[in-house]
PDB file of C-alpha atoms in Angstrom:
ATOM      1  CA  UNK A 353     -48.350 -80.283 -55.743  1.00 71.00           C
ATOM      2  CA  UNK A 354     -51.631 -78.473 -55.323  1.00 82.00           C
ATOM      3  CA  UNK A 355     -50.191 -75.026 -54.689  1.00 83.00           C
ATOM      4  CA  UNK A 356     -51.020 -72.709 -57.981  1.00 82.00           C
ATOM      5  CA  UNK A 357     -52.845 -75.719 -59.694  1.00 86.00           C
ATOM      6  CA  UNK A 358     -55.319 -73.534 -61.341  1.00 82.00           C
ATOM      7  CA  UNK A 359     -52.275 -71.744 -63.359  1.00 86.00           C
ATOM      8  CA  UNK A 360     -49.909 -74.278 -63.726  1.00 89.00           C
ATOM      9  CA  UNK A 361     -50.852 -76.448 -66.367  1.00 91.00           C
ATOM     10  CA  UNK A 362     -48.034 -78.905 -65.845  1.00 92.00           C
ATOM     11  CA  UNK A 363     -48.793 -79.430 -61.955  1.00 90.00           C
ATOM     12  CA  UNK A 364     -52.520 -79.674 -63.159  1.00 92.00           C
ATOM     13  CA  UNK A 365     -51.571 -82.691 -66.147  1.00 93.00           C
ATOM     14  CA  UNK A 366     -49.155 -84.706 -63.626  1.00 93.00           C
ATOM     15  CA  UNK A 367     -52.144 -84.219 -61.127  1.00 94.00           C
ATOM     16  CA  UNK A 368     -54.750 -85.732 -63.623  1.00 95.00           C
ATOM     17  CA  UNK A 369     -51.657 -88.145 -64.642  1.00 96.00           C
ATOM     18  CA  UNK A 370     -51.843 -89.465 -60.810  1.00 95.00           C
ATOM     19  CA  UNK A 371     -55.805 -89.484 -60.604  1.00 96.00           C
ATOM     20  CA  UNK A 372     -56.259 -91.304 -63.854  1.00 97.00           C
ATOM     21  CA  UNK A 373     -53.276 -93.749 -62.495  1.00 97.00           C
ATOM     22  CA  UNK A 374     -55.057 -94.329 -59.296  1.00 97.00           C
ATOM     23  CA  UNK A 375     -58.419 -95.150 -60.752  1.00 97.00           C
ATOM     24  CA  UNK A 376     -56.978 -97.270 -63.262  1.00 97.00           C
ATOM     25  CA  UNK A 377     -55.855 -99.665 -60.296  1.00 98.00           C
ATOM     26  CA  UNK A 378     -59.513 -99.187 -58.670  1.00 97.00           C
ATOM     27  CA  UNK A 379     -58.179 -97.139 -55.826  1.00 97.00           C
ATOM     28  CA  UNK A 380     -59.767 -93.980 -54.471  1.00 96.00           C
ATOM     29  CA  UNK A 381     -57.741 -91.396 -54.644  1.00 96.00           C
ATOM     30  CA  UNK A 382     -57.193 -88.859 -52.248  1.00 95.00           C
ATOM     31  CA  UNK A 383     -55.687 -85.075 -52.808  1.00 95.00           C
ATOM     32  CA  UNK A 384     -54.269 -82.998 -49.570  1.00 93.00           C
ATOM     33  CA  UNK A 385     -52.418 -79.584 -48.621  1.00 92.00           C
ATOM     34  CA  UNK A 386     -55.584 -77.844 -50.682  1.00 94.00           C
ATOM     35  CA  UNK A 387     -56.351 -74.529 -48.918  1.00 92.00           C
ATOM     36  CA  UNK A 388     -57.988 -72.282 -51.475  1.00 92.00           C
ATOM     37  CA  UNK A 389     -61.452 -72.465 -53.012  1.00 92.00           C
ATOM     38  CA  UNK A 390     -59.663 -72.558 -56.880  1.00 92.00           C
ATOM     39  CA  UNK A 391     -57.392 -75.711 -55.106  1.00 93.00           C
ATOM     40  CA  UNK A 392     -60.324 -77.761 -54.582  1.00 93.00           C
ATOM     41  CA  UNK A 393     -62.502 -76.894 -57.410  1.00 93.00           C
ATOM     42  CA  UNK A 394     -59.582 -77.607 -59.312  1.00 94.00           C
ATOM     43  CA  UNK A 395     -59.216 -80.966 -57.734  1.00 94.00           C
ATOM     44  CA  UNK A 396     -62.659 -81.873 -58.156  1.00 94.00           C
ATOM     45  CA  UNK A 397     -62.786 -81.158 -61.812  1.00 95.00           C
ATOM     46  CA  UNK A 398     -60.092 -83.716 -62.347  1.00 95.00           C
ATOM     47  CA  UNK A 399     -61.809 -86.445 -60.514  1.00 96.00           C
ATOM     48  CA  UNK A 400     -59.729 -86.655 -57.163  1.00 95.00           C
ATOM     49  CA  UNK A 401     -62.531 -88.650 -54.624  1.00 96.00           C
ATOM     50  CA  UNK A 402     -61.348 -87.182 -51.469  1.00 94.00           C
ATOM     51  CA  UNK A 403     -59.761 -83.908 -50.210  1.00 93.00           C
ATOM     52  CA  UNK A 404     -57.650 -83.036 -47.354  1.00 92.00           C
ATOM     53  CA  UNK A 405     -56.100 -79.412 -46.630  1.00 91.00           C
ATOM     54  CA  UNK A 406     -56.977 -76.050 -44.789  1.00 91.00           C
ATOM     55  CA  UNK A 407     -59.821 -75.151 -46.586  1.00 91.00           C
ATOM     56  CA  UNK A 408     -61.953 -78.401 -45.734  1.00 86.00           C
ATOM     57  CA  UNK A 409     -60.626 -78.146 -41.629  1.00 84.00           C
ATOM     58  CA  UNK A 410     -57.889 -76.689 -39.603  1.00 87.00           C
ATOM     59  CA  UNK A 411     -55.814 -79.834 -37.962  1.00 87.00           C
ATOM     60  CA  UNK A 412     -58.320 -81.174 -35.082  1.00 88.00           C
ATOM     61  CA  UNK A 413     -57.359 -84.090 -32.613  1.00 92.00           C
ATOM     62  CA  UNK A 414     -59.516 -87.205 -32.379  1.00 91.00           C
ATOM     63  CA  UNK A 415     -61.244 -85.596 -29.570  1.00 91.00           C
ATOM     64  CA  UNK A 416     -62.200 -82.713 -31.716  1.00 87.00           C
ATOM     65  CA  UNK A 417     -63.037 -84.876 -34.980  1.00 82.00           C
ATOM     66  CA  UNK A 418     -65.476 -87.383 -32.963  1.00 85.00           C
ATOM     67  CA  UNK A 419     -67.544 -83.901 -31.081  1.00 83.00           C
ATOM     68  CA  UNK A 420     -67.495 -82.509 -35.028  1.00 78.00           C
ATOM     69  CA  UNK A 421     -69.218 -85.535 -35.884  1.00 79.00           C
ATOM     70  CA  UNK A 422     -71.046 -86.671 -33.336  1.00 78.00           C
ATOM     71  CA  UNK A 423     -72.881 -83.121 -33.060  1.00 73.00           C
ATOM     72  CA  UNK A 424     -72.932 -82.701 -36.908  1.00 64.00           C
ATOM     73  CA  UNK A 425     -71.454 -79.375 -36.298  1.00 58.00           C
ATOM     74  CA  UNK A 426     -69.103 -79.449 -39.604  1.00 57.00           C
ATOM     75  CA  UNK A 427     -69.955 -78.238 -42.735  1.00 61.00           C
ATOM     76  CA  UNK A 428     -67.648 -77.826 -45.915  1.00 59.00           C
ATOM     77  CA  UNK A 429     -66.347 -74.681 -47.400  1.00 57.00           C
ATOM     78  CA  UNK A 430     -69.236 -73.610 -49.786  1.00 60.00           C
ATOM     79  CA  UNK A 431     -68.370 -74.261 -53.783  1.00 56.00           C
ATOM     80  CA  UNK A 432     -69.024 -72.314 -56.756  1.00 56.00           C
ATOM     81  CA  UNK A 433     -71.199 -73.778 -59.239  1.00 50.00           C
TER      82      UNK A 433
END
């Protein structure tokens, strides 16, 4: 659903659609498959709380996630302002 969201302004309204729908029952909501800088910025604009995809982290195992965190050693994709 995320693929080409910064030209297609259909995928983008259903997106803020879903957002808007999630809030509205007080959930978080929670966008994934977003693996390009315009994907997430896109994302963010419309409100989404949480992202998944390539461009936050390459699939890790649990192993993996706990030494990322542990040793602080992850840091997001930089954004544009």
């Amino acid at each position: 659903m995320v693929r080409n969201i910064g030209s297609d302004n259909k995928a983008r309204s259903l997106l803020a659609s879903l957002i808007k729908l999630g809030h509205g029952y007080n959930l978080a909501v929670t966008v994934e498959g977003v693996e390009t800088q315009e994907e997430f910025d896109t994302v963010r604009a419309l409100g989404v709380d949480y992202v998944q995809g390539f461009f936050i982290s390459r699939a890790v195992s649990a192993t993996e996630l706990i030494r990322i965190t542990r040793e602080d050693a992850w840091n997001p994709a930089p954004t544009t302002a």
